Tab-separated table of C-alpha atoms in Angstrom:
chain	number	residue	atom	x	y	z
A	3	UNK	CA	-17.671	7.350	20.952
A	4	UNK	CA	-15.619	7.458	24.119
A	5	UNK	CA	-18.435	5.963	26.164
A	6	UNK	CA	-18.851	3.164	23.615
A	7	UNK	CA	-15.069	2.639	23.603
A	8	UNK	CA	-14.867	2.171	27.385
A	9	UNK	CA	-17.956	-0.011	27.543
A	10	UNK	CA	-16.876	-2.257	24.641
A	11	UNK	CA	-13.367	-2.748	26.044
A	12	UNK	CA	-14.917	-4.508	29.008
A	13	UNK	CA	-17.376	-6.448	26.886
A	14	UNK	CA	-14.549	-7.416	24.540
A	15	UNK	CA	-12.697	-9.091	27.382
A	16	UNK	CA	-15.733	-11.260	28.008
A	17	UNK	CA	-16.040	-12.101	24.312
A	18	UNK	CA	-12.397	-13.191	24.336
A	19	UNK	CA	-12.848	-15.393	27.411
A	20	UNK	CA	-16.004	-17.024	25.929
A	21	UNK	CA	-14.274	-17.738	22.606
A	22	UNK	CA	-11.331	-19.354	24.508
A	23	UNK	CA	-13.508	-21.410	26.885
A	24	UNK	CA	-15.932	-22.920	24.311
A	25	UNK	CA	-14.748	-25.471	21.762
A	26	UNK	CA	-15.045	-24.736	18.079
A	27	UNK	CA	-18.635	-25.515	17.064
A	28	UNK	CA	-21.816	-23.983	15.610
A	29	UNK	CA	-22.968	-23.028	19.144
A	30	UNK	CA	-19.759	-21.197	19.931
A	31	UNK	CA	-19.784	-19.317	16.615
A	32	UNK	CA	-23.385	-18.272	17.198
A	33	UNK	CA	-22.743	-17.037	20.759
A	34	UNK	CA	-19.599	-15.141	19.805
A	35	UNK	CA	-21.273	-13.623	16.755
A	36	UNK	CA	-24.164	-12.253	18.922
A	37	UNK	CA	-21.654	-10.852	21.467
A	38	UNK	CA	-19.661	-9.245	18.646
A	39	UNK	CA	-22.799	-7.499	17.488
A	40	UNK	CA	-22.753	-5.705	20.827
A	41	UNK	CA	-19.227	-4.590	20.060
A	42	UNK	CA	-20.504	-3.046	16.824
A	43	UNK	CA	-19.238	-5.852	14.553
A	44	UNK	CA	-22.132	-6.858	12.340
A	45	UNK	CA	-21.468	-9.764	10.006
A	46	UNK	CA	-23.664	-10.554	6.974
A	47	UNK	CA	-23.210	-13.224	4.368
A	48	UNK	CA	-24.578	-14.010	0.955
A	49	UNK	CA	-24.968	-17.433	-0.709
A	50	UNK	CA	-24.297	-19.415	2.421
A	51	UNK	CA	-25.044	-22.584	0.529
A	52	UNK	CA	-21.663	-22.173	-1.233
A	53	UNK	CA	-19.854	-21.981	2.129
A	54	UNK	CA	-17.474	-24.843	2.635
A	55	UNK	CA	-18.607	-26.798	-0.423
A	56	UNK	CA	-15.658	-29.154	-0.278
A	57	UNK	CA	-13.065	-26.420	-0.555
A	58	UNK	CA	-9.987	-26.755	1.623
A	59	UNK	CA	-8.489	-23.266	0.873
A	60	UNK	CA	-10.427	-19.999	1.053
A	61	UNK	CA	-8.935	-17.023	-0.800
A	62	UNK	CA	-10.126	-13.583	0.359
A	63	UNK	CA	-9.273	-9.957	-0.188
A	64	UNK	CA	-7.725	-8.180	2.789
A	65	UNK	CA	-9.453	-5.086	4.241
A	66	UNK	CA	-8.951	-5.010	8.015
A	67	UNK	CA	-6.690	-6.809	10.526
A	68	UNK	CA	-9.755	-8.754	11.724
A	69	UNK	CA	-10.922	-10.293	8.467
A	70	UNK	CA	-9.946	-13.813	9.579
A	71	UNK	CA	-11.834	-13.404	12.854
A	72	UNK	CA	-14.986	-12.332	11.031
A	73	UNK	CA	-14.912	-15.269	8.577
A	74	UNK	CA	-14.319	-17.641	11.469
A	75	UNK	CA	-17.648	-16.490	12.944
A	76	UNK	CA	-19.379	-17.991	9.902
A	77	UNK	CA	-17.348	-21.222	9.326
A	78	UNK	CA	-14.477	-23.117	10.826
A	79	UNK	CA	-11.160	-22.062	9.308
A	80	UNK	CA	-7.565	-21.248	10.284
A	81	UNK	CA	-5.277	-18.522	9.108
A	82	UNK	CA	-1.468	-19.054	9.447
A	83	UNK	CA	0.623	-16.339	11.023
A	84	UNK	CA	2.929	-14.958	8.350
A	85	UNK	CA	4.571	-12.226	10.360
A	86	UNK	CA	5.104	-11.271	13.986
A	87	UNK	CA	6.585	-13.233	16.825
A	88	UNK	CA	4.773	-16.451	17.821
A	89	UNK	CA	3.331	-16.608	21.272
A	90	UNK	CA	0.285	-15.574	23.273
A	91	UNK	CA	-0.443	-12.418	21.260
A	92	UNK	CA	-0.401	-14.278	17.941
A	93	UNK	CA	-2.674	-17.013	19.394
A	94	UNK	CA	-5.053	-14.551	21.032
A	95	UNK	CA	-5.595	-12.784	17.642
A	96	UNK	CA	-6.806	-16.002	16.134
A	97	UNK	CA	-3.806	-16.968	14.005
A	98	UNK	CA	-2.493	-20.471	13.606
A	99	UNK	CA	1.174	-20.966	14.465
A	100	UNK	CA	3.040	-23.400	12.193
A	101	UNK	CA	6.477	-22.920	13.709
A	102	UNK	CA	7.882	-22.119	10.268
A	103	UNK	CA	10.126	-19.112	10.152
A	104	UNK	CA	11.990	-19.825	6.945
A	105	UNK	CA	11.155	-19.175	3.291
A	106	UNK	CA	7.796	-19.219	1.521
A	107	UNK	CA	8.701	-22.706	0.166
A	108	UNK	CA	8.926	-24.119	3.689
A	109	UNK	CA	5.595	-22.427	4.518
A	110	UNK	CA	3.897	-23.948	1.436
A	111	UNK	CA	5.219	-27.422	2.323
A	112	UNK	CA	3.940	-27.025	5.899
A	113	UNK	CA	0.512	-25.914	4.652
A	114	UNK	CA	0.322	-28.768	2.185
A	115	UNK	CA	1.013	-31.224	4.975
A	116	UNK	CA	-1.711	-29.486	7.062
A	117	UNK	CA	-4.292	-29.667	4.245
A	118	UNK	CA	-3.546	-33.359	3.674
A	119	UNK	CA	-5.227	-34.194	6.940
A	120	UNK	CA	-9.030	-34.110	6.262
A	121	UNK	CA	-9.831	-33.537	9.922
A	122	UNK	CA	-8.188	-30.115	9.948
A	123	UNK	CA	-10.295	-27.023	9.258
A	124	UNK	CA	-9.869	-25.292	5.896
A	125	UNK	CA	-7.270	-22.595	5.421
A	126	UNK	CA	-8.175	-18.896	4.989
A	127	UNK	CA	-5.424	-17.049	3.102
A	128	UNK	CA	-5.012	-13.444	1.972
A	129	UNK	CA	-2.800	-13.393	-1.153
A	130	UNK	CA	-2.681	-9.530	-1.155
A	131	UNK	CA	-0.422	-9.813	2.017
A	132	UNK	CA	-1.480	-6.208	2.956
A	133	UNK	CA	-4.751	-4.581	3.784
A	134	UNK	CA	-6.361	-1.954	1.517
A	135	UNK	CA	-9.440	0.199	1.923
A	136	UNK	CA	-11.338	-2.250	-0.340
A	137	UNK	CA	-12.904	0.484	-2.507
A	138	UNK	CA	-10.419	1.134	-5.302
A	139	UNK	CA	-8.676	-2.056	-6.246
A	140	UNK	CA	-6.877	-5.297	-5.327
A	141	UNK	CA	-3.168	-5.600	-4.773
A	142	UNK	CA	-1.472	-8.196	-6.952
A	143	UNK	CA	-2.038	-11.673	-5.572
A	144	UNK	CA	0.998	-13.672	-4.490
A	145	UNK	CA	1.281	-17.079	-6.110
A	146	UNK	CA	2.260	-19.143	-3.113
A	147	UNK	CA	-1.318	-19.573	-1.721
A	148	UNK	CA	-2.260	-21.161	-5.055
A	149	UNK	CA	0.486	-23.749	-4.865
A	150	UNK	CA	-1.055	-25.582	-1.961
A	151	UNK	CA	-4.068	-27.231	-3.642
A	152	UNK	CA	-5.532	-27.294	-7.074
A	153	UNK	CA	-8.892	-25.880	-6.055
A	154	UNK	CA	-9.657	-22.723	-4.044
A	155	UNK	CA	-12.837	-20.932	-3.090
A	156	UNK	CA	-12.819	-17.134	-3.380
A	157	UNK	CA	-14.413	-15.077	-0.628
A	158	UNK	CA	-15.260	-11.426	-1.284
A	159	UNK	CA	-15.100	-9.132	1.773
A	160	UNK	CA	-16.637	-5.656	1.913
A	161	UNK	CA	-16.503	-3.448	5.034
A	162	UNK	CA	-18.236	-0.180	5.749
A	163	UNK	CA	-18.698	2.089	8.694
A	164	UNK	CA	-19.855	5.617	9.288
A	165	UNK	CA	-17.631	8.732	9.772
A	166	UNK	CA	-14.277	6.911	9.962
A	167	UNK	CA	-12.186	5.169	7.417
A	168	UNK	CA	-12.443	1.384	7.468
A	169	UNK	CA	-8.735	0.746	7.061
A	170	UNK	CA	-5.752	3.087	7.256
A	171	UNK	CA	-2.402	2.333	5.802
A	172	UNK	CA	0.409	1.833	8.254
A	173	UNK	CA	-1.966	1.743	11.232
A	174	UNK	CA	-1.472	-0.925	13.885
A	175	UNK	CA	-4.162	-3.498	14.668
A	176	UNK	CA	-4.624	-2.036	18.178
A	177	UNK	CA	-5.455	1.343	16.668
A	178	UNK	CA	-7.934	-0.223	14.248
A	179	UNK	CA	-9.571	-2.147	17.101
A	180	UNK	CA	-9.999	1.029	19.160
A	181	UNK	CA	-11.596	2.816	16.214
A	182	UNK	CA	-13.877	-0.114	15.748
A	183	UNK	CA	-15.049	0.229	19.348
A	184	UNK	CA	-15.301	3.995	18.918
A	185	UNK	CA	-17.716	4.083	15.985
A	186	UNK	CA	-21.358	2.996	16.338
A	187	UNK	CA	-21.027	-0.054	14.079
A	188	UNK	CA	-18.890	-1.739	11.438
A	189	UNK	CA	-20.618	-3.968	8.868
A	190	UNK	CA	-18.763	-6.871	7.262
A	191	UNK	CA	-20.392	-8.267	4.105
A	192	UNK	CA	-19.021	-11.768	3.202
A	193	UNK	CA	-19.837	-13.163	-0.229
A	194	UNK	CA	-19.161	-16.801	-0.888
A	195	UNK	CA	-18.226	-17.553	-4.452
A	196	UNK	CA	-18.107	-20.925	-6.294
A	197	UNK	CA	-14.877	-22.872	-6.072
A	198	UNK	CA	-12.326	-22.331	-8.810
A	199	UNK	CA	-10.182	-25.352	-9.985
A	200	UNK	CA	-6.797	-25.099	-11.562
A	201	UNK	CA	-6.704	-25.585	-15.326
A	202	UNK	CA	-4.535	-28.169	-16.969
A	203	UNK	CA	-0.884	-27.093	-17.058
A	204	UNK	CA	-1.718	-23.767	-15.455
A	205	UNK	CA	1.000	-22.119	-13.497
A	206	UNK	CA	0.420	-20.808	-9.957
A	207	UNK	CA	1.027	-17.224	-11.161
A	208	UNK	CA	-1.660	-17.492	-13.837
A	209	UNK	CA	-4.025	-19.212	-11.427
A	210	UNK	CA	-3.540	-16.364	-8.928
A	211	UNK	CA	-4.208	-13.707	-11.588
A	212	UNK	CA	-7.350	-15.478	-12.711
A	213	UNK	CA	-8.784	-15.665	-9.205
A	214	UNK	CA	-7.807	-12.019	-8.611
A	215	UNK	CA	-9.782	-11.004	-11.700
A	216	UNK	CA	-12.852	-12.943	-10.512
A	217	UNK	CA	-12.703	-11.279	-7.040
A	218	UNK	CA	-12.210	-7.872	-8.589
A	219	UNK	CA	-15.276	-8.294	-10.808
A	220	UNK	CA	-17.334	-9.511	-7.801
A	221	UNK	CA	-16.230	-6.499	-5.715
A	222	UNK	CA	-16.534	-4.016	-8.568
A	223	UNK	CA	-12.945	-2.736	-8.161
A	224	UNK	CA	-9.810	-2.724	-10.260
A	225	UNK	CA	-7.331	-5.615	-10.469
A	226	UNK	CA	-4.042	-3.811	-10.129
A	227	UNK	CA	-0.441	-5.008	-10.464
A	228	UNK	CA	0.705	-3.069	-7.357
A	229	UNK	CA	2.290	-5.449	-4.893
A	230	UNK	CA	2.561	-5.426	-1.133
A	231	UNK	CA	6.225	-4.448	-1.532
A	232	UNK	CA	5.186	-1.378	-3.529
A	233	UNK	CA	2.778	-0.443	-0.712
A	234	UNK	CA	5.592	-0.818	1.882
A	235	UNK	CA	7.935	1.312	-0.157
A	236	UNK	CA	5.332	4.019	-0.515
A	237	UNK	CA	4.692	4.068	3.198
A	238	UNK	CA	8.408	4.502	3.824
A	239	UNK	CA	8.425	7.481	1.522
A	240	UNK	CA	5.209	8.911	3.007
A	241	UNK	CA	6.590	8.617	6.600
A	242	UNK	CA	9.682	10.520	5.542
A	243	UNK	CA	7.939	13.298	3.574
A	244	UNK	CA	5.521	13.970	6.418
A	245	UNK	CA	8.493	14.888	8.583
A	246	UNK	CA	9.987	17.248	6.058
A	247	UNK	CA	9.135	20.956	6.132
A	248	UNK	CA	7.350	21.439	2.850
A	249	UNK	CA	8.322	24.351	0.655
A	250	UNK	CA	5.408	26.408	-0.702
A	251	UNK	CA	3.667	24.036	-2.979
A	252	UNK	CA	6.417	21.419	-2.597
A	253	UNK	CA	4.614	18.692	-0.672
A	254	UNK	CA	1.904	17.677	-3.111
A	255	UNK	CA	4.313	17.488	-6.022
A	256	UNK	CA	6.635	15.138	-4.107
A	257	UNK	CA	3.799	12.856	-2.913
A	258	UNK	CA	2.477	12.725	-6.521
A	259	UNK	CA	5.972	11.691	-7.622
A	260	UNK	CA	6.052	8.823	-5.210
A	261	UNK	CA	2.568	7.696	-6.308
A	262	UNK	CA	3.562	8.066	-9.975
A	263	UNK	CA	6.404	5.611	-9.315
A	264	UNK	CA	4.016	3.131	-7.717
A	265	UNK	CA	1.275	3.570	-10.339
A	266	UNK	CA	3.665	3.297	-13.263
A	267	UNK	CA	3.109	6.893	-14.316
A	268	UNK	CA	-0.644	6.938	-14.875
A	269	UNK	CA	-1.334	3.254	-14.182
A	270	UNK	CA	-4.189	1.627	-12.294
A	271	UNK	CA	-5.957	3.047	-9.277
A	272	UNK	CA	-3.967	2.897	-6.044
A	273	UNK	CA	-5.673	1.264	-3.122
A	274	UNK	CA	-4.445	2.777	0.179
A	275	UNK	CA	-6.283	4.902	2.614
A	276	UNK	CA	-3.932	7.283	4.372
A	277	UNK	CA	-5.429	9.045	7.385
A	278	UNK	CA	-8.156	8.987	9.942
A	279	UNK	CA	-10.850	10.160	10.303
A	280	UNK	CA	-11.912	11.033	6.742
A	281	UNK	CA	-12.372	7.967	4.448
A	282	UNK	CA	-10.088	8.598	1.500
A	283	UNK	CA	-8.877	6.688	-1.606
A	284	UNK	CA	-5.427	8.011	-2.398
A	285	UNK	CA	-3.968	8.392	-5.921
A	286	UNK	CA	-6.660	7.812	-8.505
A	287	UNK	CA	-5.466	7.555	-12.083
A	288	UNK	CA	-5.851	11.303	-12.514
A	289	UNK	CA	-3.575	12.130	-9.663
A	290	UNK	CA	-0.704	10.238	-11.287
A	291	UNK	CA	-0.562	12.728	-14.145
A	292	UNK	CA	2.355	14.853	-13.180
A	293	UNK	CA	1.426	18.039	-15.068
A	294	UNK	CA	-1.762	18.317	-13.019
A	295	UNK	CA	0.274	18.266	-9.827
A	296	UNK	CA	1.892	21.703	-10.572
A	297	UNK	CA	0.927	24.127	-7.819
A	298	UNK	CA	-1.547	26.818	-8.683
A	299	UNK	CA	0.510	29.950	-8.296
A	300	UNK	CA	0.579	33.269	-10.079
A	301	UNK	CA	2.661	33.170	-13.207
A	302	UNK	CA	4.599	36.242	-12.112
A	303	UNK	CA	6.000	37.106	-8.750
A	304	UNK	CA	6.336	40.534	-7.291
A	305	UNK	CA	9.521	42.226	-8.242
A	306	UNK	CA	10.628	42.929	-4.681
A	307	UNK	CA	14.131	42.039	-3.475
A	308	UNK	CA	12.995	39.310	-1.044
A	309	UNK	CA	11.221	37.423	-3.796
A	310	UNK	CA	14.183	37.742	-6.149
A	311	UNK	CA	16.497	36.504	-3.390
A	312	UNK	CA	14.247	33.534	-2.687
A	313	UNK	CA	13.998	32.591	-6.319
A	314	UNK	CA	17.788	32.890	-6.657
A	315	UNK	CA	18.340	30.639	-3.623
A	316	UNK	CA	15.870	28.105	-5.012
A	317	UNK	CA	17.554	28.230	-8.396
A	318	UNK	CA	20.990	27.485	-6.806
A	319	UNK	CA	19.467	24.405	-5.131
A	320	UNK	CA	18.206	23.133	-8.551
A	321	UNK	CA	21.565	24.076	-10.120
A	322	UNK	CA	23.443	21.894	-7.604
A	323	UNK	CA	21.256	18.903	-8.540
A	324	UNK	CA	21.248	19.609	-12.329
A	325	UNK	CA	24.424	21.591	-13.100
A	326	UNK	CA	24.016	21.144	-16.889
A	327	UNK	CA	20.760	23.168	-16.936
A	328	UNK	CA	21.095	26.921	-17.667
A	329	UNK	CA	20.354	29.117	-14.708
A	330	UNK	CA	17.868	31.305	-16.663
A	331	UNK	CA	15.805	28.245	-17.614
A	332	UNK	CA	15.698	27.260	-13.941
A	333	UNK	CA	14.643	30.708	-12.837
A	334	UNK	CA	11.901	30.911	-15.446
A	335	UNK	CA	10.341	27.614	-14.380
A	336	UNK	CA	10.731	28.471	-10.710
A	337	UNK	CA	8.725	31.676	-11.207
A	338	UNK	CA	5.857	29.478	-12.518
A	339	UNK	CA	6.090	26.545	-10.111
A	340	UNK	CA	7.510	28.214	-6.956
A	341	UNK	CA	8.778	24.768	-5.961
A	342	UNK	CA	12.181	23.188	-6.179
A	343	UNK	CA	10.816	19.582	-6.462
A	344	UNK	CA	8.417	20.411	-9.275
A	345	UNK	CA	11.066	22.348	-11.269
A	346	UNK	CA	13.518	19.415	-10.987
A	347	UNK	CA	10.796	17.013	-12.108
A	348	UNK	CA	9.934	19.211	-15.063
A	349	UNK	CA	13.545	19.373	-16.123
A	350	UNK	CA	14.243	15.678	-15.704
A	351	UNK	CA	11.055	14.586	-17.499
A	352	UNK	CA	11.533	16.895	-20.437
A	353	UNK	CA	8.551	19.212	-19.922
A	354	UNK	CA	10.900	22.193	-20.017
A	355	UNK	CA	13.147	22.342	-23.123
A	356	UNK	CA	16.689	23.648	-22.807
A	357	UNK	CA	20.169	23.281	-24.281
A	358	UNK	CA	22.675	21.732	-21.849
A	359	UNK	CA	25.641	23.763	-20.940
A	360	UNK	CA	28.379	21.698	-22.569
A	361	UNK	CA	31.351	23.398	-20.938
A	362	UNK	CA	30.001	22.493	-17.510
A	363	UNK	CA	28.756	19.073	-18.495
A	364	UNK	CA	32.312	17.900	-19.252
A	365	UNK	CA	33.349	18.423	-15.638
A	366	UNK	CA	30.380	16.620	-14.141
A	367	UNK	CA	30.092	13.031	-12.934
A	368	UNK	CA	28.124	10.523	-15.044
A	369	UNK	CA	24.788	10.912	-13.223
A	370	UNK	CA	24.403	14.459	-14.533
A	371	UNK	CA	25.133	13.207	-18.086
A	372	UNK	CA	22.291	10.692	-17.839
A	373	UNK	CA	20.006	13.352	-16.396
A	374	UNK	CA	20.811	15.710	-19.279
A	375	UNK	CA	20.011	12.943	-21.797
A	376	UNK	CA	16.725	12.241	-20.090
A	377	UNK	CA	15.730	15.899	-20.000
A	378	UNK	CA	16.590	16.789	-23.586
A	379	UNK	CA	15.382	13.544	-25.106
A	380	UNK	CA	18.697	12.613	-26.598
A	381	UNK	CA	18.628	9.197	-28.203
A	382	UNK	CA	21.705	7.017	-28.082
A	383	UNK	CA	24.191	5.661	-25.636
A	384	UNK	CA	24.342	7.133	-22.140
A	385	UNK	CA	27.236	6.643	-19.744
A	386	UNK	CA	26.394	4.609	-16.681
A	387	UNK	CA	25.871	6.706	-13.550
A	388	UNK	CA	28.660	6.581	-11.089
A	389	UNK	CA	28.427	6.515	-7.325
A	390	UNK	CA	29.876	10.068	-6.923
A	391	UNK	CA	27.733	12.736	-5.361
A	392	UNK	CA	25.854	15.012	-7.826
A	393	UNK	CA	26.190	18.004	-5.499
A	394	UNK	CA	29.327	20.102	-5.271
A	395	UNK	CA	29.399	20.090	-1.437
A	396	UNK	CA	27.893	18.143	1.388
A	397	UNK	CA	24.590	19.863	2.339
A	398	UNK	CA	24.238	20.903	5.911
A	399	UNK	CA	20.458	20.400	6.042
A	400	UNK	CA	19.128	16.783	6.176
A	401	UNK	CA	16.229	17.909	3.975
A	402	UNK	CA	18.536	19.004	1.226
A	403	UNK	CA	20.581	15.812	1.535
A	404	UNK	CA	17.461	13.726	1.216
A	405	UNK	CA	16.230	15.617	-1.876
A	406	UNK	CA	19.661	15.196	-3.502
A	407	UNK	CA	19.546	11.464	-2.747
A	408	UNK	CA	16.048	11.177	-4.270
A	409	UNK	CA	17.156	12.917	-7.496
A	410	UNK	CA	20.210	10.656	-7.843
A	411	UNK	CA	18.034	7.596	-7.338
A	412	UNK	CA	15.616	8.917	-9.978
A	413	UNK	CA	18.522	9.327	-12.404
A	414	UNK	CA	19.544	5.707	-11.743
A	415	UNK	CA	16.037	4.553	-12.350
A	416	UNK	CA	15.825	6.487	-15.634
A	417	UNK	CA	19.141	5.008	-16.818
A	418	UNK	CA	18.045	1.505	-15.876
A	419	UNK	CA	14.772	1.817	-17.724
A	420	UNK	CA	16.546	3.040	-20.913
């Protein structure tokens, strides 16, 4: 792999120079495609007769940072740069600079003006706005690409390679390029689908969902309602949790909690791949079931003093977050879970029944009241959470402060949902 990487870096420089020197034509695409096969990028296509059948906008699913380069090896097309600073790096990666840095409305107006000129190549757009591993599902399509023209042509992309994951969430395009040079080959399968016109009086959102369903059926994956913003939020949580020292059995429960928030608590399959080198599909529907995320520990702990002291310390941490829960109930659940996060989740979500301590609940701020109502299943009016801290004192450890923040945010979410 290292030998291939070093060799292909030098060959890749020649491929870049050739693609810059030759004008866009069938000859240039053929030469660059042959040279890319030496780099391990093998491009295959199905139904080439449907390619460019009068369509001015191509809609494709997003798998790798080089999807637009691969499609441009088969037909002439341009992909606008949606993020990143304009300049040489943006141009060298094959993106088209429009000079628009404002809102999506300004971008759509600029693309409409571009498509009005018949001499310009078609547009290749990725409504997912974020790459996935392409094996579990599609992110929810944004509606703005479907506001440009009333007819689009879907393009289904599938990518496979041996040993290493095709696409990794939160990985830079340079890292993905080096892994592409490292592995023996990467096969891109491009399927051209018939053009899809807009129906009469059909909104752009409905048009986007209809095309998303067609692409999902063609790829054999799930059409999810998870957006690129949900993906970004999950990656922020994942980056933070990987830096936290996990308590015994604490890490998996917290990650499942983040995924349960994204998946809607047992919703559709999630579509991210998290780490090299093993190809993985994170958070299938089964993993969003919170009871299954409880750590497999012995139901009873040894009766030694160190264990009792540890359980007591963990119970105090839970008590600071949920002061209305009796201490004995907390200790009983901690003996089973051996995890502060899982116990808090069990108490908040009502899997452990208890009677709130009314004399303490009167002295608590409003967030604890809403948490008590959520845990005990009380129906009725709940006081709005206030901005006061739920803990009695400011924690010295940043880990404890973060967990306290997460629980208060969860209480606010529960109140907003009710």
